[in-house]
PDB file of C-alpha atoms in Angstrom:
ATOM      1  CA  GLU A   1      16.163  -5.849 -14.341  1.00  0.00           C
ATOM      2  CA  LEU A   2      12.431  -5.621 -14.940  1.00  0.00           C
ATOM      3  CA  LYS A   3      10.824  -2.672 -13.184  1.00  0.00           C
ATOM      4  CA  VAL A   4       7.114  -1.993 -12.918  1.00  0.00           C
ATOM      5  CA  GLU A   5       5.912   1.397 -11.764  1.00  0.00           C
ATOM      6  CA  GLN A   6       2.369   2.338 -10.929  1.00  0.00           C
ATOM      7  CA  ASN A   7       0.910   5.721 -10.298  1.00  0.00           C
ATOM      8  CA  PRO A   8      -0.688   7.041  -8.349  1.00  0.00           C
ATOM      9  CA  LEU A   9       0.041   4.893  -5.304  1.00  0.00           C
ATOM     10  CA  PHE A  10      -2.912   6.319  -3.405  1.00  0.00           C
ATOM     11  CA  LEU A  11      -6.140   7.625  -4.828  1.00  0.00           C
ATOM     12  CA  SER A  12      -9.159   8.941  -3.033  1.00  0.00           C
ATOM     13  CA  MET A  13     -12.085   9.771  -5.240  1.00  0.00           C
ATOM     14  CA  GLN A  14     -15.800  10.376  -5.047  1.00  0.00           C
ATOM     15  CA  GLU A  15     -18.437   8.029  -6.314  1.00  0.00           C
ATOM     16  CA  GLY A  16     -19.499   8.746  -9.851  1.00  0.00           C
ATOM     17  CA  LYS A  17     -16.143  10.099 -10.976  1.00  0.00           C
ATOM     18  CA  ASN A  18     -13.793   8.685 -13.581  1.00  0.00           C
ATOM     19  CA  TYR A  19     -10.121   8.037 -13.083  1.00  0.00           C
ATOM     20  CA  THR A  20      -7.150   6.209 -14.585  1.00  0.00           C
ATOM     21  CA  ILE A  21      -4.330   4.246 -12.986  1.00  0.00           C
ATOM     22  CA  TYR A  22      -1.092   4.024 -14.954  1.00  0.00           C
ATOM     23  CA  CYS A  23       1.417   1.212 -15.136  1.00  0.00           C
ATOM     24  CA  ASN A  24       4.802   1.672 -16.794  1.00  0.00           C
ATOM     25  CA  TYR A  25       7.291  -1.128 -17.212  1.00  0.00           C
ATOM     26  CA  SER A  26      10.843  -1.470 -18.415  1.00  0.00           C
ATOM     27  CA  THR A  27      10.888  -4.606 -20.575  1.00  0.00           C
ATOM     28  CA  THR A  28       9.595  -5.539 -24.019  1.00  0.00           C
ATOM     29  CA  SER A  29       7.085  -8.002 -22.596  1.00  0.00           C
ATOM     30  CA  ASP A  30       3.622  -8.143 -24.133  1.00  0.00           C
ATOM     31  CA  ARG A  31       1.980  -9.952 -21.232  1.00  0.00           C
ATOM     32  CA  LEU A  32       0.499  -7.818 -18.521  1.00  0.00           C
ATOM     33  CA  TYR A  33      -1.981  -8.541 -15.760  1.00  0.00           C
ATOM     34  CA  TRP A  34      -4.171  -6.516 -13.439  1.00  0.00           C
ATOM     35  CA  TYR A  35      -5.090  -7.841 -10.014  1.00  0.00           C
ATOM     36  CA  ARG A  36      -7.308  -6.615  -7.217  1.00  0.00           C
ATOM     37  CA  GLN A  37      -6.617  -7.102  -3.519  1.00  0.00           C
ATOM     38  CA  ASP A  38      -9.073  -6.378  -0.717  1.00  0.00           C
ATOM     39  CA  PRO A  39      -7.687  -5.720   2.789  1.00  0.00           C
ATOM     40  CA  GLY A  40      -6.497  -8.925   4.437  1.00  0.00           C
ATOM     41  CA  LYS A  41      -7.263 -10.972   1.347  1.00  0.00           C
ATOM     42  CA  SER A  42      -5.390 -12.573  -1.497  1.00  0.00           C
ATOM     43  CA  LEU A  43      -4.965 -11.260  -5.029  1.00  0.00           C
ATOM     44  CA  GLU A  44      -7.726 -11.780  -7.537  1.00  0.00           C
ATOM     45  CA  SER A  45      -7.092 -11.650 -11.263  1.00  0.00           C
ATOM     46  CA  LEU A  46      -8.987  -8.943 -13.139  1.00  0.00           C
ATOM     47  CA  PHE A  47      -7.522  -8.765 -16.633  1.00  0.00           C
ATOM     48  CA  VAL A  48      -5.037 -10.561 -18.845  1.00  0.00           C
ATOM     49  CA  LEU A  49      -3.570  -8.400 -21.628  1.00  0.00           C
ATOM     50  CA  LEU A  50      -1.530 -10.292 -24.165  1.00  0.00           C
ATOM     51  CA  SER A  51      -0.775  -8.042 -27.108  1.00  0.00           C
ATOM     52  CA  ASN A  52      -0.288  -4.481 -28.194  1.00  0.00           C
ATOM     53  CA  GLY A  53      -3.570  -2.644 -28.350  1.00  0.00           C
ATOM     54  CA  ALA A  54      -5.380  -5.189 -26.173  1.00  0.00           C
ATOM     55  CA  VAL A  55      -8.400  -3.778 -24.386  1.00  0.00           C
ATOM     56  CA  LYS A  56     -10.496  -5.634 -21.845  1.00  0.00           C
ATOM     57  CA  GLN A  57     -13.576  -4.407 -19.994  1.00  0.00           C
ATOM     58  CA  GLU A  58     -15.472  -5.744 -17.023  1.00  0.00           C
ATOM     59  CA  GLY A  59     -18.219  -3.591 -15.590  1.00  0.00           C
ATOM     60  CA  ARG A  60     -16.819  -0.181 -14.656  1.00  0.00           C
ATOM     61  CA  LEU A  61     -13.211  -1.230 -15.219  1.00  0.00           C
ATOM     62  CA  MET A  62     -11.369  -1.143 -18.514  1.00  0.00           C
ATOM     63  CA  ALA A  63      -7.732  -2.092 -19.048  1.00  0.00           C
ATOM     64  CA  SER A  64      -5.563  -1.421 -22.070  1.00  0.00           C
ATOM     65  CA  LEU A  65      -2.038  -2.201 -23.160  1.00  0.00           C
ATOM     66  CA  ASP A  66       0.391  -0.250 -25.330  1.00  0.00           C
ATOM     67  CA  THR A  67       3.515  -2.363 -25.662  1.00  0.00           C
ATOM     68  CA  LYS A  68       5.343   0.248 -27.733  1.00  0.00           C
ATOM     69  CA  ALA A  69       4.997   2.782 -24.923  1.00  0.00           C
ATOM     70  CA  ARG A  70       5.382   0.025 -22.299  1.00  0.00           C
ATOM     71  CA  LEU A  71       2.264   1.368 -20.666  1.00  0.00           C
ATOM     72  CA  SER A  72      -0.959  -0.097 -19.400  1.00  0.00           C
ATOM     73  CA  THR A  73      -3.910   1.798 -17.996  1.00  0.00           C
ATOM     74  CA  LEU A  74      -6.795   0.787 -15.785  1.00  0.00           C
ATOM     75  CA  HIS A  75      -9.704   3.132 -16.254  1.00  0.00           C
ATOM     76  CA  ILE A  76     -12.512   3.408 -13.735  1.00  0.00           C
ATOM     77  CA  THR A  77     -15.810   4.750 -14.966  1.00  0.00           C
ATOM     78  CA  ALA A  78     -18.418   6.212 -12.595  1.00  0.00           C
ATOM     79  CA  ALA A  79     -16.731   4.782  -9.521  1.00  0.00           C
ATOM     80  CA  VAL A  80     -18.765   3.054  -6.833  1.00  0.00           C
ATOM     81  CA  HIS A  81     -17.761   2.277  -3.257  1.00  0.00           C
ATOM     82  CA  ASP A  82     -17.420  -1.465  -3.975  1.00  0.00           C
ATOM     83  CA  LEU A  83     -14.412  -0.733  -6.160  1.00  0.00           C
ATOM     84  CA  SER A  84     -12.386   0.412  -3.134  1.00  0.00           C
ATOM     85  CA  ALA A  85      -9.365  -1.921  -3.038  1.00  0.00           C
ATOM     86  CA  THR A  86      -5.694  -2.052  -3.984  1.00  0.00           C
ATOM     87  CA  TYR A  87      -5.019  -2.621  -7.670  1.00  0.00           C
ATOM     88  CA  PHE A  88      -1.798  -4.142  -8.929  1.00  0.00           C
ATOM     89  CA  CYS A  89      -0.373  -4.417 -12.382  1.00  0.00           C
ATOM     90  CA  ALA A  90       2.097  -7.210 -13.069  1.00  0.00           C
ATOM     91  CA  VAL A  91       4.348  -7.847 -16.029  1.00  0.00           C
ATOM     92  CA  GLU A  92       5.475 -11.270 -17.161  1.00  0.00           C
ATOM     93  CA  ASP A  93       8.981 -11.626 -18.506  1.00  0.00           C
ATOM     94  CA  ASP A  94       9.316 -15.296 -17.691  1.00  0.00           C
ATOM     95  CA  LYS A  95       8.906 -14.349 -14.046  1.00  0.00           C
ATOM     96  CA  ILE A  96       6.055 -12.079 -12.959  1.00  0.00           C
ATOM     97  CA  ILE A  97       6.938  -8.773 -11.336  1.00  0.00           C
ATOM     98  CA  PHE A  98       4.390  -6.586  -9.606  1.00  0.00           C
ATOM     99  CA  GLY A  99       4.049  -2.860  -9.250  1.00  0.00           C
ATOM    100  CA  LYS A 100       3.678  -1.318  -5.787  1.00  0.00           C
ATOM    101  CA  GLY A 101      -0.076  -1.182  -6.118  1.00  0.00           C
ATOM    102  CA  THR A 102      -2.589   1.655  -6.148  1.00  0.00           C
ATOM    103  CA  ARG A 103      -4.709   1.941  -3.038  1.00  0.00           C
ATOM    104  CA  LEU A 104      -8.074   3.211  -4.217  1.00  0.00           C
ATOM    105  CA  HIS A 105     -10.545   4.672  -1.766  1.00  0.00           C
ATOM    106  CA  ILE A 106     -13.926   5.681  -3.112  1.00  0.00           C
ATOM    107  CA  LEU A 107     -15.904   8.047  -0.972  1.00  0.00           C
ATOM    108  CA  PRO A 108     -19.701   7.794  -0.906  1.00  0.00           C
TER     109      PRO A 108
ATOM    110  CA  ASP B   1     -12.821 -25.887  -7.997  1.00  0.00           C
ATOM    111  CA  ALA B   2      -9.140 -25.486  -8.784  1.00  0.00           C
ATOM    112  CA  ARG B   3      -7.247 -23.348  -6.333  1.00  0.00           C
ATOM    113  CA  VAL B   4      -3.816 -22.819  -4.827  1.00  0.00           C
ATOM    114  CA  THR B   5      -3.746 -24.061  -1.243  1.00  0.00           C
ATOM    115  CA  GLN B   6      -1.347 -22.674   1.335  1.00  0.00           C
ATOM    116  CA  THR B   7      -0.732 -23.878   4.861  1.00  0.00           C
ATOM    117  CA  PRO B   8      -0.652 -22.679   7.526  1.00  0.00           C
ATOM    118  CA  ARG B   9      -2.811 -19.589   7.082  1.00  0.00           C
ATOM    119  CA  HIS B  10      -1.338 -17.954  10.179  1.00  0.00           C
ATOM    120  CA  LYS B  11       1.888 -18.608  12.052  1.00  0.00           C
ATOM    121  CA  VAL B  12       3.287 -16.941  15.142  1.00  0.00           C
ATOM    122  CA  THR B  13       6.754 -18.027  16.125  1.00  0.00           C
ATOM    123  CA  GLU B  14       9.640 -16.915  18.253  1.00  0.00           C
ATOM    124  CA  MET B  15      12.778 -15.460  16.794  1.00  0.00           C
ATOM    125  CA  GLY B  16      15.285 -18.176  15.954  1.00  0.00           C
ATOM    126  CA  GLN B  17      12.715 -20.862  15.242  1.00  0.00           C
ATOM    127  CA  GLU B  18      12.363 -22.660  11.921  1.00  0.00           C
ATOM    128  CA  VAL B  19       9.275 -21.869   9.863  1.00  0.00           C
ATOM    129  CA  THR B  20       7.996 -24.000   6.992  1.00  0.00           C
ATOM    130  CA  MET B  21       5.272 -22.809   4.664  1.00  0.00           C
ATOM    131  CA  ARG B  22       3.608 -25.135   2.186  1.00  0.00           C
ATOM    132  CA  CYS B  23       1.866 -24.636  -1.102  1.00  0.00           C
ATOM    133  CA  GLN B  24      -0.163 -26.983  -3.284  1.00  0.00           C
ATOM    134  CA  PRO B  25      -0.317 -25.490  -6.786  1.00  0.00           C
ATOM    135  CA  ILE B  26      -3.221 -25.953  -9.156  1.00  0.00           C
ATOM    136  CA  LEU B  27      -3.018 -29.329 -10.872  1.00  0.00           C
ATOM    137  CA  GLY B  28      -1.438 -28.993 -14.293  1.00  0.00           C
ATOM    138  CA  HIS B  29       0.287 -25.692 -13.631  1.00  0.00           C
ATOM    139  CA  ASN B  30       4.003 -25.934 -14.328  1.00  0.00           C
ATOM    140  CA  THR B  31       5.213 -22.726 -12.660  1.00  0.00           C
ATOM    141  CA  VAL B  32       5.148 -21.841  -8.964  1.00  0.00           C
ATOM    142  CA  PHE B  33       6.012 -18.443  -7.521  1.00  0.00           C
ATOM    143  CA  TRP B  34       6.727 -17.387  -3.946  1.00  0.00           C
ATOM    144  CA  TYR B  35       6.057 -13.745  -3.026  1.00  0.00           C
ATOM    145  CA  ARG B  36       6.403 -11.808   0.193  1.00  0.00           C
ATOM    146  CA  GLN B  37       4.116  -8.852   0.874  1.00  0.00           C
ATOM    147  CA  THR B  38       4.866  -6.075   3.339  1.00  0.00           C
ATOM    148  CA  MET B  39       3.567  -2.538   3.613  1.00  0.00           C
ATOM    149  CA  MET B  40       6.981  -1.066   2.948  1.00  0.00           C
ATOM    150  CA  GLN B  41       8.186  -3.259   0.076  1.00  0.00           C
ATOM    151  CA  GLY B  42       4.950  -4.353  -1.529  1.00  0.00           C
ATOM    152  CA  LEU B  43       4.955  -7.693  -3.348  1.00  0.00           C
ATOM    153  CA  GLU B  44       8.472  -9.044  -3.732  1.00  0.00           C
ATOM    154  CA  LEU B  45       9.262 -12.115  -5.787  1.00  0.00           C
ATOM    155  CA  LEU B  46      11.332 -14.458  -3.641  1.00  0.00           C
ATOM    156  CA  ALA B  47      11.700 -17.451  -5.953  1.00  0.00           C
ATOM    157  CA  TYR B  48      10.030 -19.338  -8.749  1.00  0.00           C
ATOM    158  CA  PHE B  49      10.063 -22.840 -10.180  1.00  0.00           C
ATOM    159  CA  ARG B  50       9.163 -24.309 -13.517  1.00  0.00           C
ATOM    160  CA  ASN B  51       8.559 -28.036 -13.890  1.00  0.00           C
ATOM    161  CA  ARG B  52       9.886 -28.284 -10.311  1.00  0.00           C
ATOM    162  CA  ALA B  53      13.266 -26.779 -11.210  1.00  0.00           C
ATOM    163  CA  PRO B  54      14.291 -23.559  -9.453  1.00  0.00           C
ATOM    164  CA  LEU B  55      14.745 -20.788 -12.005  1.00  0.00           C
ATOM    165  CA  ASP B  56      15.456 -17.773  -9.847  1.00  0.00           C
ATOM    166  CA  ASP B  57      15.786 -17.354  -6.117  1.00  0.00           C
ATOM    167  CA  SER B  58      17.683 -14.085  -6.185  1.00  0.00           C
ATOM    168  CA  GLY B  59      14.930 -12.395  -4.184  1.00  0.00           C
ATOM    169  CA  MET B  60      15.539 -14.566  -1.136  1.00  0.00           C
ATOM    170  CA  PRO B  61      18.010 -13.944   1.680  1.00  0.00           C
ATOM    171  CA  LYS B  62      20.215 -16.938   0.957  1.00  0.00           C
ATOM    172  CA  ASP B  63      21.547 -17.450   4.438  1.00  0.00           C
ATOM    173  CA  ARG B  64      18.173 -18.149   6.017  1.00  0.00           C
ATOM    174  CA  PHE B  65      15.599 -18.844   3.313  1.00  0.00           C
ATOM    175  CA  SER B  66      15.262 -21.930   1.162  1.00  0.00           C
ATOM    176  CA  ALA B  67      12.623 -22.994  -1.346  1.00  0.00           C
ATOM    177  CA  GLU B  68      12.042 -26.458  -2.770  1.00  0.00           C
ATOM    178  CA  MET B  69       9.567 -28.413  -4.845  1.00  0.00           C
ATOM    179  CA  PRO B  70       9.854 -32.028  -3.755  1.00  0.00           C
ATOM    180  CA  ASP B  71       7.079 -33.025  -6.146  1.00  0.00           C
ATOM    181  CA  ALA B  72       4.616 -31.438  -8.549  1.00  0.00           C
ATOM    182  CA  THR B  73       1.957 -31.075  -5.870  1.00  0.00           C
ATOM    183  CA  LEU B  74       4.044 -29.441  -3.159  1.00  0.00           C
ATOM    184  CA  ALA B  75       6.252 -26.374  -2.875  1.00  0.00           C
ATOM    185  CA  THR B  76       7.864 -25.356   0.396  1.00  0.00           C
ATOM    186  CA  LEU B  77       9.444 -22.185   1.713  1.00  0.00           C
ATOM    187  CA  LYS B  78      11.583 -22.466   4.828  1.00  0.00           C
ATOM    188  CA  ILE B  79      13.086 -19.818   7.053  1.00  0.00           C
ATOM    189  CA  GLN B  80      15.766 -20.879   9.497  1.00  0.00           C
ATOM    190  CA  PRO B  81      16.403 -19.088  11.772  1.00  0.00           C
ATOM    191  CA  SER B  82      13.466 -16.708  11.623  1.00  0.00           C
ATOM    192  CA  GLU B  83      13.829 -13.036  12.558  1.00  0.00           C
ATOM    193  CA  PRO B  84      11.255 -10.346  13.371  1.00  0.00           C
ATOM    194  CA  ARG B  85      11.938  -8.639  10.015  1.00  0.00           C
ATOM    195  CA  ASP B  86      10.580 -11.769   8.291  1.00  0.00           C
ATOM    196  CA  SER B  87       7.101 -10.910   9.537  1.00  0.00           C
ATOM    197  CA  ALA B  88       4.977 -10.561   6.420  1.00  0.00           C
ATOM    198  CA  VAL B  89       2.352 -12.304   4.334  1.00  0.00           C
ATOM    199  CA  TYR B  90       3.846 -14.962   2.084  1.00  0.00           C
ATOM    200  CA  PHE B  91       1.924 -15.825  -1.053  1.00  0.00           C
ATOM    201  CA  CYS B  92       2.308 -18.764  -3.357  1.00  0.00           C
ATOM    202  CA  ALA B  93       0.993 -18.516  -6.901  1.00  0.00           C
ATOM    203  CA  SER B  94       0.877 -21.000  -9.743  1.00  0.00           C
ATOM    204  CA  GLY B  95       0.421 -20.626 -13.476  1.00  0.00           C
ATOM    205  CA  PHE B  96       1.250 -21.883 -16.934  1.00  0.00           C
ATOM    206  CA  PRO B  97       3.149 -19.096 -18.688  1.00  0.00           C
ATOM    207  CA  TYR B  98       2.951 -18.691 -22.457  1.00  0.00           C
ATOM    208  CA  ARG B  99      -0.395 -20.404 -22.585  1.00  0.00           C
ATOM    209  CA  VAL B 100      -2.971 -18.048 -24.049  1.00  0.00           C
ATOM    210  CA  ASN B 101      -5.163 -16.206 -21.586  1.00  0.00           C
ATOM    211  CA  THR B 102      -3.717 -17.616 -18.415  1.00  0.00           C
ATOM    212  CA  GLU B 103      -2.365 -15.768 -15.452  1.00  0.00           C
ATOM    213  CA  ALA B 104      -0.898 -16.684 -12.084  1.00  0.00           C
ATOM    214  CA  PHE B 105      -3.446 -17.717  -9.466  1.00  0.00           C
ATOM    215  CA  PHE B 106      -2.742 -16.885  -5.852  1.00  0.00           C
ATOM    216  CA  GLY B 107      -3.233 -18.842  -2.671  1.00  0.00           C
ATOM    217  CA  GLN B 108      -4.724 -17.268   0.433  1.00  0.00           C
ATOM    218  CA  GLY B 109      -1.302 -16.558   1.904  1.00  0.00           C
ATOM    219  CA  THR B 110       0.486 -17.382   5.135  1.00  0.00           C
ATOM    220  CA  ARG B 111       0.576 -14.519   7.605  1.00  0.00           C
ATOM    221  CA  LEU B 112       3.828 -14.903   9.536  1.00  0.00           C
ATOM    222  CA  THR B 113       4.577 -13.074  12.750  1.00  0.00           C
ATOM    223  CA  VAL B 114       8.001 -13.508  14.319  1.00  0.00           C
ATOM    224  CA  VAL B 115       8.236 -12.207  17.877  1.00  0.00           C
TER     225      VAL B 115
END
């Protein structure tokens, strides 16, 4: 059974700091996604990672994938308040299974 | 623009009543997922379809939940009878797996409250 684990589940950080969210998974899949969810809203796609070593960047967010380690990271650089949200990683192994999410709160 | 459409957006119903949630996937997508989101369990996959055929519904309570895709433009999730523990947000998502650089796109969700 495919398992996807994220950590931390909660993260409170100050503006301007850097931090990394980790996503471990249990299958040999090489397709991994990162989504963002704002309170009361739907999920919005951030990154699609399709191969070992894939790295994608958008603004202050950078995602990477290591399929050998079955690990993806979402790195936040110089956090700003607008990045406060819940971030999910999801792994595709025919079906798509989500981690529990990381609730990120950025303090001004 | 292309989007996944879910109806209704909100539903309040009494315990024991039947609830039907509908989803219109993005045109051309061949895979439809149903997820349930709660604070305690997070996002759980209930069922998914490919080319309208059910592939896995092991995440659904079989005695009360059913999912169908009567045609390529409509997926339904039914709960009969509903119970208070079914209160959650139900999301539909559609996608085209194995196509390069595509992911699942989510609808706005149906917020279900069973009283």
